[in-house]
PDB file of N, CA and C in Angstrom:
ATOM      1  N   MET A   1      64.532  74.560   4.134  1.00  0.00           N
ATOM      2  CA  MET A   1      65.157  73.917   3.081  1.00  0.00           C
ATOM      3  C   MET A   1      64.671  74.636   1.718  1.00  0.00           C
ATOM      4  N   PRO A   2      65.452  74.977   0.749  1.00  0.00           N
ATOM      5  CA  PRO A   2      65.181  75.643  -0.395  1.00  0.00           C
ATOM      6  C   PRO A   2      64.371  74.638  -1.275  1.00  0.00           C
ATOM      7  N   TYR A   3      63.510  75.341  -2.050  1.00  0.00           N
ATOM      8  CA  TYR A   3      62.600  74.461  -2.992  1.00  0.00           C
ATOM      9  C   TYR A   3      63.351  73.546  -3.794  1.00  0.00           C
ATOM     10  N   ASP A   4      64.574  73.734  -4.386  1.00  0.00           N
ATOM     11  CA  ASP A   4      65.199  72.969  -5.203  1.00  0.00           C
ATOM     12  C   ASP A   4      65.950  71.799  -4.515  1.00  0.00           C
ATOM     13  N   GLU A   5      66.032  71.735  -3.213  1.00  0.00           N
ATOM     14  CA  GLU A   5      66.467  70.922  -2.436  1.00  0.00           C
ATOM     15  C   GLU A   5      65.504  69.765  -1.976  1.00  0.00           C
ATOM     16  N   ALA A   6      64.285  69.989  -2.178  1.00  0.00           N
ATOM     17  CA  ALA A   6      63.225  69.108  -1.872  1.00  0.00           C
ATOM     18  C   ALA A   6      63.280  67.640  -2.620  1.00  0.00           C
ATOM     19  N   SER A   7      63.224  66.643  -1.953  1.00  0.00           N
ATOM     20  CA  SER A   7      63.333  65.418  -2.529  1.00  0.00           C
ATOM     21  C   SER A   7      61.937  65.170  -3.244  1.00  0.00           C
ATOM     22  N   SER A   8      62.103  64.617  -4.509  1.00  0.00           N
ATOM     23  CA  SER A   8      60.891  64.295  -5.314  1.00  0.00           C
ATOM     24  C   SER A   8      60.385  62.982  -4.857  1.00  0.00           C
ATOM     25  N   GLY A   9      59.012  62.807  -5.109  1.00  0.00           N
ATOM     26  CA  GLY A   9      58.365  61.543  -4.784  1.00  0.00           C
ATOM     27  C   GLY A   9      57.825  61.487  -3.503  1.00  0.00           C
ATOM     28  N   ASP A  10      58.196  62.293  -2.578  1.00  0.00           N
ATOM     29  CA  ASP A  10      57.706  62.243  -1.092  1.00  0.00           C
ATOM     30  C   ASP A  10      56.441  63.121  -1.115  1.00  0.00           C
ATOM     31  N   SER A  11      55.717  63.056  -0.238  1.00  0.00           N
ATOM     32  CA  SER A  11      54.337  63.782   0.012  1.00  0.00           C
ATOM     33  C   SER A  11      54.711  64.852   1.034  1.00  0.00           C
ATOM     34  N   PRO A  12      53.806  66.011   1.000  1.00  0.00           N
ATOM     35  CA  PRO A  12      54.254  67.170   1.766  1.00  0.00           C
ATOM     36  C   PRO A  12      54.165  66.659   3.255  1.00  0.00           C
ATOM     37  N   SER A  13      54.844  67.344   4.133  1.00  0.00           N
ATOM     38  CA  SER A  13      54.904  66.826   5.527  1.00  0.00           C
ATOM     39  C   SER A  13      53.509  66.824   5.997  1.00  0.00           C
ATOM     40  N   GLU A  14      53.094  65.931   7.013  1.00  0.00           N
ATOM     41  CA  GLU A  14      51.881  65.927   7.556  1.00  0.00           C
ATOM     42  C   GLU A  14      51.535  67.125   8.274  1.00  0.00           C
ATOM     43  N   PRO A  15      52.463  67.862   9.144  1.00  0.00           N
ATOM     44  CA  PRO A  15      52.092  68.910   9.889  1.00  0.00           C
ATOM     45  C   PRO A  15      51.852  70.202   8.981  1.00  0.00           C
ATOM     46  N   THR A  16      52.552  70.311   7.832  1.00  0.00           N
ATOM     47  CA  THR A  16      52.317  71.384   6.811  1.00  0.00           C
ATOM     48  C   THR A  16      50.994  71.106   6.257  1.00  0.00           C
ATOM     49  N   LEU A  17      50.527  69.993   5.918  1.00  0.00           N
ATOM     50  CA  LEU A  17      49.191  69.710   5.379  1.00  0.00           C
ATOM     51  C   LEU A  17      48.140  70.055   6.369  1.00  0.00           C
ATOM     52  N   LYS A  18      48.309  69.691   7.527  1.00  0.00           N
ATOM     53  CA  LYS A  18      47.407  69.812   8.583  1.00  0.00           C
ATOM     54  C   LYS A  18      47.124  71.484   8.641  1.00  0.00           C
ATOM     55  N   ALA A  19      48.271  72.158   8.877  1.00  0.00           N
ATOM     56  CA  ALA A  19      48.166  73.472   9.116  1.00  0.00           C
ATOM     57  C   ALA A  19      47.584  74.338   7.952  1.00  0.00           C
ATOM     58  N   LEU A  20      47.825  73.857   6.566  1.00  0.00           N
ATOM     59  CA  LEU A  20      47.267  74.648   5.501  1.00  0.00           C
ATOM     60  C   LEU A  20      45.754  74.172   5.390  1.00  0.00           C
ATOM     61  N   THR A  21      45.402  73.040   5.777  1.00  0.00           N
ATOM     62  CA  THR A  21      44.016  72.469   5.643  1.00  0.00           C
ATOM     63  C   THR A  21      43.311  73.324   6.806  1.00  0.00           C
ATOM     64  N   ALA A  22      43.904  73.250   8.010  1.00  0.00           N
ATOM     65  CA  ALA A  22      43.201  74.087   9.088  1.00  0.00           C
ATOM     66  C   ALA A  22      42.884  75.524   8.894  1.00  0.00           C
ATOM     67  N   ALA A  23      43.909  76.086   8.031  1.00  0.00           N
ATOM     68  CA  ALA A  23      43.710  77.500   7.607  1.00  0.00           C
ATOM     69  C   ALA A  23      42.782  77.763   6.377  1.00  0.00           C
ATOM     70  N   GLY A  24      42.217  76.657   5.998  1.00  0.00           N
ATOM     71  CA  GLY A  24      41.155  76.679   4.951  1.00  0.00           C
ATOM     72  C   GLY A  24      41.719  76.659   3.398  1.00  0.00           C
ATOM     73  N   PHE A  25      42.809  76.083   3.223  1.00  0.00           N
ATOM     74  CA  PHE A  25      43.506  75.858   1.948  1.00  0.00           C
ATOM     75  C   PHE A  25      42.869  74.546   1.554  1.00  0.00           C
ATOM     76  N   ASP A  26      42.266  74.372   0.315  1.00  0.00           N
ATOM     77  CA  ASP A  26      41.839  73.055  -0.367  1.00  0.00           C
ATOM     78  C   ASP A  26      42.934  72.521  -1.152  1.00  0.00           C
ATOM     79  N   LEU A  27      43.440  71.366  -0.433  1.00  0.00           N
ATOM     80  CA  LEU A  27      44.549  70.836  -1.257  1.00  0.00           C
ATOM     81  C   LEU A  27      44.242  69.656  -2.068  1.00  0.00           C
ATOM     82  N   ASP A  28      43.015  69.359  -2.254  1.00  0.00           N
ATOM     83  CA  ASP A  28      42.618  67.991  -2.881  1.00  0.00           C
ATOM     84  C   ASP A  28      42.984  68.068  -4.357  1.00  0.00           C
ATOM     85  N   ALA A  29      43.075  69.313  -5.006  1.00  0.00           N
ATOM     86  CA  ALA A  29      43.303  69.258  -6.520  1.00  0.00           C
ATOM     87  C   ALA A  29      44.667  69.777  -7.027  1.00  0.00           C
ATOM     88  N   LEU A  30      45.540  69.714  -5.927  1.00  0.00           N
ATOM     89  CA  LEU A  30      46.984  70.019  -6.234  1.00  0.00           C
ATOM     90  C   LEU A  30      47.784  69.095  -7.145  1.00  0.00           C
ATOM     91  N   SER A  31      48.557  69.504  -7.933  1.00  0.00           N
ATOM     92  CA  SER A  31      49.389  68.556  -8.725  1.00  0.00           C
ATOM     93  C   SER A  31      50.522  68.106  -7.854  1.00  0.00           C
ATOM     94  N   GLU A  32      51.323  67.089  -8.245  1.00  0.00           N
ATOM     95  CA  GLU A  32      52.479  66.734  -7.651  1.00  0.00           C
ATOM     96  C   GLU A  32      53.593  67.760  -7.506  1.00  0.00           C
ATOM     97  N   GLU A  33      53.691  68.480  -8.562  1.00  0.00           N
ATOM     98  CA  GLU A  33      54.514  69.827  -8.555  1.00  0.00           C
ATOM     99  C   GLU A  33      54.227  70.710  -7.386  1.00  0.00           C
ATOM    100  N   GLN A  34      52.830  70.831  -7.293  1.00  0.00           N
ATOM    101  CA  GLN A  34      52.506  71.929  -6.239  1.00  0.00           C
ATOM    102  C   GLN A  34      52.688  71.320  -4.790  1.00  0.00           C
ATOM    103  N   TYR A  35      52.659  70.059  -4.642  1.00  0.00           N
ATOM    104  CA  TYR A  35      52.809  69.377  -3.498  1.00  0.00           C
ATOM    105  C   TYR A  35      54.504  69.441  -3.200  1.00  0.00           C
ATOM    106  N   GLU A  36      55.264  69.507  -4.142  1.00  0.00           N
ATOM    107  CA  GLU A  36      56.605  69.555  -3.974  1.00  0.00           C
ATOM    108  C   GLU A  36      57.031  70.877  -3.390  1.00  0.00           C
ATOM    109  N   VAL A  37      56.175  72.058  -3.842  1.00  0.00           N
ATOM    110  CA  VAL A  37      56.339  73.395  -3.506  1.00  0.00           C
ATOM    111  C   VAL A  37      56.063  73.227  -1.769  1.00  0.00           C
ATOM    112  N   LEU A  38      54.998  72.781  -1.513  1.00  0.00           N
ATOM    113  CA  LEU A  38      54.465  72.663  -0.007  1.00  0.00           C
ATOM    114  C   LEU A  38      55.622  71.960   0.647  1.00  0.00           C
ATOM    115  N   ARG A  39      56.100  70.879   0.268  1.00  0.00           N
ATOM    116  CA  ARG A  39      57.092  70.132   0.922  1.00  0.00           C
ATOM    117  C   ARG A  39      58.207  70.948   1.316  1.00  0.00           C
ATOM    118  N   ALA A  40      58.611  71.946   0.372  1.00  0.00           N
ATOM    119  CA  ALA A  40      59.775  72.645   0.639  1.00  0.00           C
ATOM    120  C   ALA A  40      59.651  73.958   1.350  1.00  0.00           C
ATOM    121  N   LEU A  41      58.372  74.224   1.859  1.00  0.00           N
ATOM    122  CA  LEU A  41      58.198  75.460   2.661  1.00  0.00           C
ATOM    123  C   LEU A  41      58.874  75.473   4.028  1.00  0.00           C
ATOM    124  N   ALA A  42      59.593  76.579   4.121  1.00  0.00           N
ATOM    125  CA  ALA A  42      60.183  76.849   5.396  1.00  0.00           C
ATOM    126  C   ALA A  42      59.087  77.130   6.513  1.00  0.00           C
ATOM    127  N   PRO A  43      59.269  77.020   7.808  1.00  0.00           N
ATOM    128  CA  PRO A  43      58.312  77.285   8.747  1.00  0.00           C
ATOM    129  C   PRO A  43      57.944  78.794   8.689  1.00  0.00           C
ATOM    130  N   GLU A  44      58.671  79.773   8.297  1.00  0.00           N
ATOM    131  CA  GLU A  44      58.264  81.166   8.139  1.00  0.00           C
ATOM    132  C   GLU A  44      57.390  81.309   7.084  1.00  0.00           C
ATOM    133  N   GLU A  45      57.669  80.498   5.901  1.00  0.00           N
ATOM    134  CA  GLU A  45      56.814  80.631   4.759  1.00  0.00           C
ATOM    135  C   GLU A  45      55.408  80.106   4.873  1.00  0.00           C
ATOM    136  N   LEU A  46      55.199  79.047   5.617  1.00  0.00           N
ATOM    137  CA  LEU A  46      54.017  78.306   6.118  1.00  0.00           C
ATOM    138  C   LEU A  46      53.228  79.446   6.943  1.00  0.00           C
ATOM    139  N   ALA A  47      53.918  79.914   7.982  1.00  0.00           N
ATOM    140  CA  ALA A  47      53.315  80.799   8.881  1.00  0.00           C
ATOM    141  C   ALA A  47      52.758  82.105   8.122  1.00  0.00           C
ATOM    142  N   LEU A  48      53.712  82.515   7.029  1.00  0.00           N
ATOM    143  CA  LEU A  48      53.103  83.599   6.264  1.00  0.00           C
ATOM    144  C   LEU A  48      51.796  83.331   5.397  1.00  0.00           C
ATOM    145  N   LEU A  49      51.911  82.155   4.790  1.00  0.00           N
ATOM    146  CA  LEU A  49      50.661  81.654   4.065  1.00  0.00           C
ATOM    147  C   LEU A  49      49.462  81.604   4.878  1.00  0.00           C
ATOM    148  N   VAL A  50      49.565  81.113   6.170  1.00  0.00           N
ATOM    149  CA  VAL A  50      48.534  80.863   7.040  1.00  0.00           C
ATOM    150  C   VAL A  50      47.975  82.240   7.557  1.00  0.00           C
ATOM    151  N   ASP A  51      48.933  83.213   7.773  1.00  0.00           N
ATOM    152  CA  ASP A  51      48.454  84.663   8.115  1.00  0.00           C
ATOM    153  C   ASP A  51      47.696  85.193   7.070  1.00  0.00           C
ATOM    154  N   ILE A  52      48.222  85.129   5.886  1.00  0.00           N
ATOM    155  CA  ILE A  52      47.613  86.022   4.738  1.00  0.00           C
ATOM    156  C   ILE A  52      46.209  85.286   4.534  1.00  0.00           C
ATOM    157  N   ARG A  53      46.119  84.023   4.679  1.00  0.00           N
ATOM    158  CA  ARG A  53      44.830  83.288   4.367  1.00  0.00           C
ATOM    159  C   ARG A  53      43.911  83.941   5.540  1.00  0.00           C
ATOM    160  N   GLY A  54      44.414  83.955   6.621  1.00  0.00           N
ATOM    161  CA  GLY A  54      43.373  84.326   7.824  1.00  0.00           C
ATOM    162  C   GLY A  54      42.906  85.945   7.551  1.00  0.00           C
ATOM    163  N   ARG A  55      43.889  86.690   7.153  1.00  0.00           N
ATOM    164  CA  ARG A  55      43.441  88.202   6.832  1.00  0.00           C
ATOM    165  C   ARG A  55      42.432  88.300   5.615  1.00  0.00           C
ATOM    166  N   LEU A  56      42.662  87.568   4.508  1.00  0.00           N
ATOM    167  CA  LEU A  56      41.781  87.408   3.482  1.00  0.00           C
ATOM    168  C   LEU A  56      40.406  86.955   3.904  1.00  0.00           C
ATOM    169  N   ASP A  57      40.473  85.890   4.705  1.00  0.00           N
ATOM    170  CA  ASP A  57      39.042  85.370   5.234  1.00  0.00           C
ATOM    171  C   ASP A  57      38.498  86.384   6.233  1.00  0.00           C
ATOM    172  N   ALA A  58      39.227  87.081   6.936  1.00  0.00           N
ATOM    173  CA  ALA A  58      38.561  88.129   7.747  1.00  0.00           C
ATOM    174  C   ALA A  58      37.975  89.290   7.072  1.00  0.00           C
ATOM    175  N   ALA A  59      38.607  89.652   5.662  1.00  0.00           N
ATOM    176  CA  ALA A  59      38.172  90.719   5.079  1.00  0.00           C
ATOM    177  C   ALA A  59      36.929  90.262   4.118  1.00  0.00           C
ATOM    178  N   ALA A  60      36.730  88.963   4.068  1.00  0.00           N
ATOM    179  CA  ALA A  60      35.856  88.495   2.942  1.00  0.00           C
ATOM    180  C   ALA A  60      34.441  89.004   3.338  1.00  0.00           C
ATOM    181  N   PRO A  61      33.878  88.970   4.458  1.00  0.00           N
ATOM    182  CA  PRO A  61      32.528  89.433   4.724  1.00  0.00           C
ATOM    183  C   PRO A  61      32.223  90.919   4.314  1.00  0.00           C
ATOM    184  N   GLU A  62      33.287  91.762   4.508  1.00  0.00           N
ATOM    185  CA  GLU A  62      32.999  93.158   4.138  1.00  0.00           C
ATOM    186  C   GLU A  62      33.142  93.193   2.471  1.00  0.00           C
ATOM    187  N   VAL A  63      34.021  92.646   2.007  1.00  0.00           N
ATOM    188  CA  VAL A  63      34.224  92.653   0.435  1.00  0.00           C
ATOM    189  C   VAL A  63      32.776  92.172  -0.118  1.00  0.00           C
ATOM    190  N   GLN A  64      32.355  91.012   0.366  1.00  0.00           N
ATOM    191  CA  GLN A  64      31.043  90.428  -0.150  1.00  0.00           C
ATOM    192  C   GLN A  64      29.920  91.368   0.116  1.00  0.00           C
ATOM    193  N   ALA A  65      29.848  92.174   1.225  1.00  0.00           N
ATOM    194  CA  ALA A  65      28.686  93.022   1.473  1.00  0.00           C
ATOM    195  C   ALA A  65      28.783  94.203   0.472  1.00  0.00           C
ATOM    196  N   HIS A  66      29.973  94.646   0.053  1.00  0.00           N
ATOM    197  CA  HIS A  66      30.138  95.564  -0.939  1.00  0.00           C
ATOM    198  C   HIS A  66      29.605  95.209  -2.360  1.00  0.00           C
ATOM    199  N   ALA A  67      29.967  93.915  -2.606  1.00  0.00           N
ATOM    200  CA  ALA A  67      29.529  93.296  -3.950  1.00  0.00           C
ATOM    201  C   ALA A  67      27.961  93.081  -3.800  1.00  0.00           C
ATOM    202  N   ASP A  68      27.434  92.771  -2.836  1.00  0.00           N
ATOM    203  CA  ASP A  68      25.948  92.464  -2.781  1.00  0.00           C
ATOM    204  C   ASP A  68      25.288  93.802  -2.808  1.00  0.00           C
ATOM    205  N   VAL A  69      25.686  94.882  -2.183  1.00  0.00           N
ATOM    206  CA  VAL A  69      24.972  96.191  -2.103  1.00  0.00           C
ATOM    207  C   VAL A  69      25.155  96.946  -3.455  1.00  0.00           C
ATOM    208  N   ALA A  70      26.483  97.057  -3.922  1.00  0.00           N
ATOM    209  CA  ALA A  70      26.878  97.915  -5.064  1.00  0.00           C
ATOM    210  C   ALA A  70      26.991  97.079  -6.254  1.00  0.00           C
ATOM    211  N   GLY A  71      26.689  95.746  -6.307  1.00  0.00           N
ATOM    212  CA  GLY A  71      26.947  94.970  -7.390  1.00  0.00           C
ATOM    213  C   GLY A  71      28.393  94.936  -7.766  1.00  0.00           C
ATOM    214  N   GLY A  72      29.328  95.053  -6.814  1.00  0.00           N
ATOM    215  CA  GLY A  72      30.608  95.014  -7.178  1.00  0.00           C
ATOM    216  C   GLY A  72      31.197  96.212  -7.826  1.00  0.00           C
ATOM    217  N   ALA A  73      30.469  97.184  -7.921  1.00  0.00           N
ATOM    218  CA  ALA A  73      30.940  98.340  -8.639  1.00  0.00           C
ATOM    219  C   ALA A  73      32.064  99.056  -8.165  1.00  0.00           C
ATOM    220  N   LEU A  74      32.410  98.982  -6.862  1.00  0.00           N
ATOM    221  CA  LEU A  74      33.497  99.463  -6.234  1.00  0.00           C
ATOM    222  C   LEU A  74      34.879  98.852  -6.441  1.00  0.00           C
ATOM    223  N   PHE A  75      34.714  97.458  -6.930  1.00  0.00           N
ATOM    224  CA  PHE A  75      35.835  96.629  -7.024  1.00  0.00           C
ATOM    225  C   PHE A  75      36.030  96.353  -8.435  1.00  0.00           C
TER     226      PHE A  75
END
């Protein structure tokens, strides 16, 4: 369902919230408008966000190691 077809006032679907939370997204500070965007996510969009988050998390230790060793000079 496209974003502009999302009905306002509803909360994001529980499966969407659970998938995003399980992937490490912090949803506690989101505005109602941001929840509306989540509500309108297509399954493919949700899968893409979860995949991107997983790849960023996987790269985090290497990036952190460079920051610790080189003081972040490489970035």
